[in-house]
Coordinates of C-alpha atoms and ligand atoms in Angstrom, one line a residue:
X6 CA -6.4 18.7 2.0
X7 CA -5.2 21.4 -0.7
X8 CA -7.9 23.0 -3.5
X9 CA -5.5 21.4 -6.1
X10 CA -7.0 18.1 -5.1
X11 CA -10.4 19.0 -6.9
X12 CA -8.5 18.2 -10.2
X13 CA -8.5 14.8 -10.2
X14 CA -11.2 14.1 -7.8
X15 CA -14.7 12.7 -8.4
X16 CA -17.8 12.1 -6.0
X17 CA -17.8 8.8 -5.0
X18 CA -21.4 9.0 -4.6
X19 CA -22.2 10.1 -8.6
X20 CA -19.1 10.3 -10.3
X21 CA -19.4 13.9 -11.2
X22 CA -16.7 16.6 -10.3
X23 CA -18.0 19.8 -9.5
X24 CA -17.4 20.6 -6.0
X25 CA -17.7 23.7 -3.5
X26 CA -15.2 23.5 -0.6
X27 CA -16.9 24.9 2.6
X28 CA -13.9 25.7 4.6
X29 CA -14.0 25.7 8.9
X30 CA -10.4 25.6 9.7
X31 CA -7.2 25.6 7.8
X32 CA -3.8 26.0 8.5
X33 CA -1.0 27.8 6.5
X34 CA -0.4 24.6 4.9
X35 CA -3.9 23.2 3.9
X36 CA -7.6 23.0 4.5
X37 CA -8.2 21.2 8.4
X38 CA -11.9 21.3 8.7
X39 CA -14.6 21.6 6.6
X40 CA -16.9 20.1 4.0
X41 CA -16.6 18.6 0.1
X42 CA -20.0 19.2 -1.1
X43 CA -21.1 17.7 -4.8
X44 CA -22.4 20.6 -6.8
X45 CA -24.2 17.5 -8.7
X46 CA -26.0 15.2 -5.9
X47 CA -25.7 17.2 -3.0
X48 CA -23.6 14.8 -1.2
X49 CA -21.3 16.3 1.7
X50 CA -17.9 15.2 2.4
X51 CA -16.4 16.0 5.3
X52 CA -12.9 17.3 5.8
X53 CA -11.5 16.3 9.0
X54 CA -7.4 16.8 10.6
X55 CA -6.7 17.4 6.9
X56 CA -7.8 14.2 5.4
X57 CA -11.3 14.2 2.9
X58 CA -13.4 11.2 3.9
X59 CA -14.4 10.8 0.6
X60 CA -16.7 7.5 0.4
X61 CA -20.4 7.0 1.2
X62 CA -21.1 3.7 2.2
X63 CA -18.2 1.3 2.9
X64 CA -18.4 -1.6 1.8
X65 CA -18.5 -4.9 4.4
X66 CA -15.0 -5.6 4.1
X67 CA -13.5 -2.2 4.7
X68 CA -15.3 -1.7 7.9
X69 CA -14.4 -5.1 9.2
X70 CA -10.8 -3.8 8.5
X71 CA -11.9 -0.8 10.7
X72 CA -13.1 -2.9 13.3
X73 CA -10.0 -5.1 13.9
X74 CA -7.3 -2.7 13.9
X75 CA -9.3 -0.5 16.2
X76 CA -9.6 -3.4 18.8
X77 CA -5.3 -4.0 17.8
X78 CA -5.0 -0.4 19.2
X79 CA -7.4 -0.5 21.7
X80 CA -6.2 -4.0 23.2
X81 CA -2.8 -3.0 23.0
X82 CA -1.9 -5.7 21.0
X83 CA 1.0 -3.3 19.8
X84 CA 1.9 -1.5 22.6
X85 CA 3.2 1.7 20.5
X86 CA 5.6 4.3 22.2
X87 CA 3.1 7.3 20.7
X88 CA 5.9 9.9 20.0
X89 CA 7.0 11.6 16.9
X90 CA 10.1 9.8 16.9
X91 CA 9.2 6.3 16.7
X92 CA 6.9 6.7 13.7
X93 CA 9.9 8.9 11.9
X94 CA 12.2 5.9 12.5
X95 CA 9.5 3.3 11.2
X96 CA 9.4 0.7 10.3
X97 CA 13.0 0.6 12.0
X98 CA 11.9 1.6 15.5
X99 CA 11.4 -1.4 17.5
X100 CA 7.9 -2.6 17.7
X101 CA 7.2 -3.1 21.6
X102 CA 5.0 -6.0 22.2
X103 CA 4.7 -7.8 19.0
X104 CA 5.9 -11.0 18.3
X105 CA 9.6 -11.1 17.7
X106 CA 9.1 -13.1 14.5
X107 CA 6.2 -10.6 13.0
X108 CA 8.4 -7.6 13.9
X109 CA 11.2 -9.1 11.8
X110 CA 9.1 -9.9 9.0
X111 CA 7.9 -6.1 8.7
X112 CA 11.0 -4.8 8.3
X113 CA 12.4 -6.8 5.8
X114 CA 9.1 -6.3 4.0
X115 CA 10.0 -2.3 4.2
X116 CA 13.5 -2.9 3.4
X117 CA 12.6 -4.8 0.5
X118 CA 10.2 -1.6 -0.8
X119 CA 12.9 0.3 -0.1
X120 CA 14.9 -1.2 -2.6
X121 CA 12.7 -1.6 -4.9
X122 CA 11.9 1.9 -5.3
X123 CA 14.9 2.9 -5.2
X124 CA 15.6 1.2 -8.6
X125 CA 12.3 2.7 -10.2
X126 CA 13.3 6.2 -9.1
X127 CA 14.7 8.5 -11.9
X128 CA 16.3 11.8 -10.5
X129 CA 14.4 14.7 -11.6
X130 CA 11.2 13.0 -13.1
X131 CA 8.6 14.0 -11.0
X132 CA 5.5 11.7 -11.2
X133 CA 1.8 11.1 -9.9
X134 CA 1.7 8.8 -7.6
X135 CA -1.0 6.9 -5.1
X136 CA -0.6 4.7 -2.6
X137 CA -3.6 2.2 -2.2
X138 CA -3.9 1.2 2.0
X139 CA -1.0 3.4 2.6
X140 CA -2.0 2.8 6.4
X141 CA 0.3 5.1 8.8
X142 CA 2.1 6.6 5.5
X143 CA 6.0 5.8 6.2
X144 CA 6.2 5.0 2.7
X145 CA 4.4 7.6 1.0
X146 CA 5.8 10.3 3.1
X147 CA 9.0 8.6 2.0
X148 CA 7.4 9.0 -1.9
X149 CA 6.8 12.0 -1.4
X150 CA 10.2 13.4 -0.7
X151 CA 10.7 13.6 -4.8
X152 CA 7.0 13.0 -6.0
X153 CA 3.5 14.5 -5.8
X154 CA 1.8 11.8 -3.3
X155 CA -1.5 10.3 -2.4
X156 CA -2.2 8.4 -0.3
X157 CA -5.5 6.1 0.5
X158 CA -6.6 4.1 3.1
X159 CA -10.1 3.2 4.5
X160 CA -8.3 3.3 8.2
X161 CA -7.6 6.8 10.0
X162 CA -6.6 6.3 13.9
X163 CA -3.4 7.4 14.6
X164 CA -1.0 5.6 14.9
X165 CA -1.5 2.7 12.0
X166 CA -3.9 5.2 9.9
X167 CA -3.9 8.1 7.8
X168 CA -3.9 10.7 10.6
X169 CA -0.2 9.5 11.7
X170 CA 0.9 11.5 8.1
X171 CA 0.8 14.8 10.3
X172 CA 4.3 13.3 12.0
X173 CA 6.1 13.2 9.0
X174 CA 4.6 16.0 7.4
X175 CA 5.6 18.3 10.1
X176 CA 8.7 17.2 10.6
X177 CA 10.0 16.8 6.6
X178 CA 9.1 19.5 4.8
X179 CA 7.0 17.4 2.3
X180 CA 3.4 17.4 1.5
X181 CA 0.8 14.7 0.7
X182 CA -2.8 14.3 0.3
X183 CA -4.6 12.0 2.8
X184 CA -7.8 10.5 1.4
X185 CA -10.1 7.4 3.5
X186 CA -11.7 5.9 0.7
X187 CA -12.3 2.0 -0.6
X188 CA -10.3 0.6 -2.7
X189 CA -13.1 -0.6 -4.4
X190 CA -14.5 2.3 -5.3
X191 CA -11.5 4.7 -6.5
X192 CA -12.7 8.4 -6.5
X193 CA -10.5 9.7 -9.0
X194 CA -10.7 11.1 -12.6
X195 CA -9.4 9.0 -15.5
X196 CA -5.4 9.1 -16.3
X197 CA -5.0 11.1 -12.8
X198 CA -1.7 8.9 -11.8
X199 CA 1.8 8.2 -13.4
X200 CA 2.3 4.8 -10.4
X201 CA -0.5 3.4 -8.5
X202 CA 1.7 1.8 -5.4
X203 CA 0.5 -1.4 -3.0
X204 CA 2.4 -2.2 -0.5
X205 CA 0.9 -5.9 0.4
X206 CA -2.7 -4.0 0.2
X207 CA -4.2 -5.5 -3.2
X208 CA -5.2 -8.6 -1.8
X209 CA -7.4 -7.1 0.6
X210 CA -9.8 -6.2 -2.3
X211 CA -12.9 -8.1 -1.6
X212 CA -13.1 -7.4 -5.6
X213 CA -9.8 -7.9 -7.2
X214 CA -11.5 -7.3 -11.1
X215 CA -13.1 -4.6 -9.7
X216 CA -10.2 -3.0 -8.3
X217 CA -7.7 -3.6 -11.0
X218 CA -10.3 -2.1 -13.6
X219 CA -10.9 1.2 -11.7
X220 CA -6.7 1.4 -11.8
X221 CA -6.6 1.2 -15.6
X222 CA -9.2 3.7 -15.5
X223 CA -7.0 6.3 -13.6
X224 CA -3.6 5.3 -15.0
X225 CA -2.2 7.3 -17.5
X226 CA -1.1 5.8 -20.9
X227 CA 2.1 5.5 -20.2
X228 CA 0.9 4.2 -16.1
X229 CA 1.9 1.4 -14.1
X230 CA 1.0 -0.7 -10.7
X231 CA 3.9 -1.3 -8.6
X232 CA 3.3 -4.1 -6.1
X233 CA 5.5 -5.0 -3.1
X234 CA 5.3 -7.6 -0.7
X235 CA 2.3 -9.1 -2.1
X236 CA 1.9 -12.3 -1.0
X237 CA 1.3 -15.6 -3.3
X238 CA -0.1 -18.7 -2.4
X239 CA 2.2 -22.0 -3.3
X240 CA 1.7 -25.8 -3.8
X241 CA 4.3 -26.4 -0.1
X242 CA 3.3 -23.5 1.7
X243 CA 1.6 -23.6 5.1
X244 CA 3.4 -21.1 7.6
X245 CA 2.4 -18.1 6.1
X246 CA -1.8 -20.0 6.4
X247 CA -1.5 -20.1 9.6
X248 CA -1.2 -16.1 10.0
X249 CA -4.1 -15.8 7.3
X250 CA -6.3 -17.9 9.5
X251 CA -5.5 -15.6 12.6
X252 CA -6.3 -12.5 9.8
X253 CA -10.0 -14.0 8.5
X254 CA -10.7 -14.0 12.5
X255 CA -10.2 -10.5 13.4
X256 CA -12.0 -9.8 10.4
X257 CA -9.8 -8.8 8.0
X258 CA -10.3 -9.6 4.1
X259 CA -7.5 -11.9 3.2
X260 CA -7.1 -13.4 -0.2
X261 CA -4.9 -15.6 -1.3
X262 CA -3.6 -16.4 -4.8
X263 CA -1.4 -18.5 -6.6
X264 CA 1.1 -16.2 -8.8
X265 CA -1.1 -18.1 -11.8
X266 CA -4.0 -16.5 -10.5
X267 CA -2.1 -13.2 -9.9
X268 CA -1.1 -13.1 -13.4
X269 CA -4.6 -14.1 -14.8
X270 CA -6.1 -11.5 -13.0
X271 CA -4.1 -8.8 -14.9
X272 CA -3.8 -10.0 -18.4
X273 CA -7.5 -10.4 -18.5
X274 CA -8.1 -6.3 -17.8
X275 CA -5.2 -6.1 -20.7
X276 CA -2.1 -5.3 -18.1
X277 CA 1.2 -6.7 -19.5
X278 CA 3.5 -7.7 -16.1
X279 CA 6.2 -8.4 -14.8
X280 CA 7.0 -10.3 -11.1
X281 CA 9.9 -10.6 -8.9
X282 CA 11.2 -12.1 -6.2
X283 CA 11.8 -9.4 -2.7
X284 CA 14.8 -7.4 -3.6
X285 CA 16.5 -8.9 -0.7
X286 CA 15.3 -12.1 -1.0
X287 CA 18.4 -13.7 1.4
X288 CA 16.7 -12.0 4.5
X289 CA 13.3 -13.3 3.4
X290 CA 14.9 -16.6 3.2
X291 CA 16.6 -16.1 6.9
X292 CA 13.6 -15.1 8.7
X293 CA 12.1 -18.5 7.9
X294 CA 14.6 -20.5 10.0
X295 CA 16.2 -23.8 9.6
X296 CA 16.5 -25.4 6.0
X297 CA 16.1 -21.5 4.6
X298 CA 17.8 -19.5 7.0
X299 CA 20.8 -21.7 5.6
X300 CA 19.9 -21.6 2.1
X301 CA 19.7 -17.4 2.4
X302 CA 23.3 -17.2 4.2
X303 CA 24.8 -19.6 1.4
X304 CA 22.9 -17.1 -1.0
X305 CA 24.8 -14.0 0.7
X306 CA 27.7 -15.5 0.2
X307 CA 27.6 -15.3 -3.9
X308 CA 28.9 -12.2 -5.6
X309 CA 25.8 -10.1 -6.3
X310 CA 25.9 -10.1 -9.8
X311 CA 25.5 -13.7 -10.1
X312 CA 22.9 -14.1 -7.1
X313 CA 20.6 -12.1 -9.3
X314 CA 20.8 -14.4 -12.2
X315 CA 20.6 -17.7 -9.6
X316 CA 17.5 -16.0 -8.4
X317 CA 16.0 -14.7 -11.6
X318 CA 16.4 -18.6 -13.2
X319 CA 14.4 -20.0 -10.0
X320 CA 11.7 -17.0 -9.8
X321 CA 9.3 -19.2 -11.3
X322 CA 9.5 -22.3 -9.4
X323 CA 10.6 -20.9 -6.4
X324 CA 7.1 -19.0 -6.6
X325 CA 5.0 -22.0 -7.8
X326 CA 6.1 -24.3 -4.8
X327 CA 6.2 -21.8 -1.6
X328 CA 3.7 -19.4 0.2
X329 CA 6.0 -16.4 -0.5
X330 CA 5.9 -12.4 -1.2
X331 CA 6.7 -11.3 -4.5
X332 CA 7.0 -7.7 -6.4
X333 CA 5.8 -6.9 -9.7
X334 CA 5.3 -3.7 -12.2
X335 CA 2.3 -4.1 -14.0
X336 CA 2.3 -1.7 -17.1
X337 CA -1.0 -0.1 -18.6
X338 CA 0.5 0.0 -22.3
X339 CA 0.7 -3.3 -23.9
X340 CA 3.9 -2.2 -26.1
Ligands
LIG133 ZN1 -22.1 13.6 -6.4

């Protein structure tokens, strides 16, 4: 954690934002131990490896989350290789252990933000960006390459939490700040960010309102949400129920939503949005198998040009009928 964080901070506990840093340890590049105290309730927050845990009492959901990815680690469900390397090359390292299918999935998930982002980047416009269940930080410490970066999560164990930032801090010359905090209970002043980023993280919000309200809050006027990978709910779908099920059992809050409900859920705090299908919706389509593992090779086939238009014209139905992942920018300003 860096002192600059203090100006957009505020205690989760009172929503004030006087603070006294009480530093232990620090580094040359930031503070490593110590304590965030509230000049206004007293409440201490402790700075540990360089991330604030900055949260009083989690809420049920969030330490469920806790609890099931710390048995994933601890049951070597993912058997990790641990080294530097592996988490620099994620998510394009080779996941040892998990199901072929799953491991397949994740990276054409990351190679769909990837894209994404690339088209939303403008060279030389530096913005303010957070990353909401930012998890081990591959794509944040990719953000922050050309951006000043947050990045939240209410998980810290290395290697799928916030502590695995050190590896590509260390190694890339970039900086961000790592905060544990719940995502329903955003600790941050008003109009702090320029982009508030998900990366298939909003529907883990046990409060979806709640959420999306506190992100108006701390959008600037000119702010947007940029979702990726965030899955919908359709009228045919039932492969991707079957990994939800498995979710809800470990614990994990899993919501599903139609992309009517989706939509609903951010006009009514007065967002104005706009959804797409994965930016490389052909390898979506092949890691399904059979009928759509044909249809996304005939889609490869068509000039690229055109495929956009094909898929743009079928956007809506295509994400009315299936369980599917979609993107979306979600703007603050209604003009
Ligand atoms: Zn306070």
């Amino acid at each position: 954690m860096k002192e600059k964080i203090l100006d957009i901070v505020i205690c989760p506990n009172c929503q004030e934002f006087e603070f006294k840093i009480l530093i232990e340890r620090r580094s040359d590049l930031e503070i490593r131990e110590g304590k965030l105290r509230c000049e206004s309730c007293g409440f201490n927050f402790l700075i540990k490896k360089g991330i604030l845990f900055f949260h009083t009492k989690l809420s049920r959901s969030a330490l469920n989350e806790g609890r099931a990815l710390n048995k994933e680690i601890s049951q070597k469900k993912l058997v990790f290789s641990q080294d530097d390397k592996w988490l620099l090359n994620f998510p394009r390292s080779q996941q040892l252990d998990i199901e072929q299918r799953a491991d397949r999935m994740m990276k054409v998930s990351a190679n769909n933000s990837l894209i994404f982002i690339k088209r939303l980047n403008q060279p030389g416009k530096k913005k303010r960006i957070l990353e909401i269940g930012a998890g081990n930080c591959w794509l944040s410490a990719k953000l922050a390459e050309d951006h000043e970066v947050v990045a939240l999560d209410v998980f810290t164990p290395f290697p799928k939490g916030l502590e695995a930032a050190e590896v590509f801090i260390k190694h890339r010359n970039i900086y961000f700040e790592r905060i544990k905090a719940d995502m329903i209970k955003i600790p941050f002043k008003d109009r702090s960010f320029d982009i508030v980023l998900f990366s298939a993280a909003l529907h883990h919000s046990s409060d979806l309102k709640r959420t999306l309200k506190d992100i108006y809050r701390i959008l600037a006027p000119d702010g947007r949400i940029v979702l990726l990978n965030e899955p919908s709910k359709g009228l045919f779908g039932s492969r991707e129920r079957e990994r939800v099920t498995r979710d809800l059992e470990d614990g994990i809050e899993e919501n599903r939503y139609t992309i009517q409900e989706w939509k609903a859920a951010f006009k009514v705090i007065g967002f104005r949005h706009k959804a797409y299908l994965p930016s490389n919706f052909s390898e979506v389509l092949k890691t399904r198998g059979g009928i759509f593992y044909f249809c996304g090779f005939l889609l490869e086939l068509i000039p690229f040009s055109l495929r956009k238009i094909i898929m743009n014209a079928s956007k809506p139905v295509i994400l009315f009928l299936f369980d599917g992942f979609f993107n979306a920018i979600i703007y603050k300003n209604k003009v």
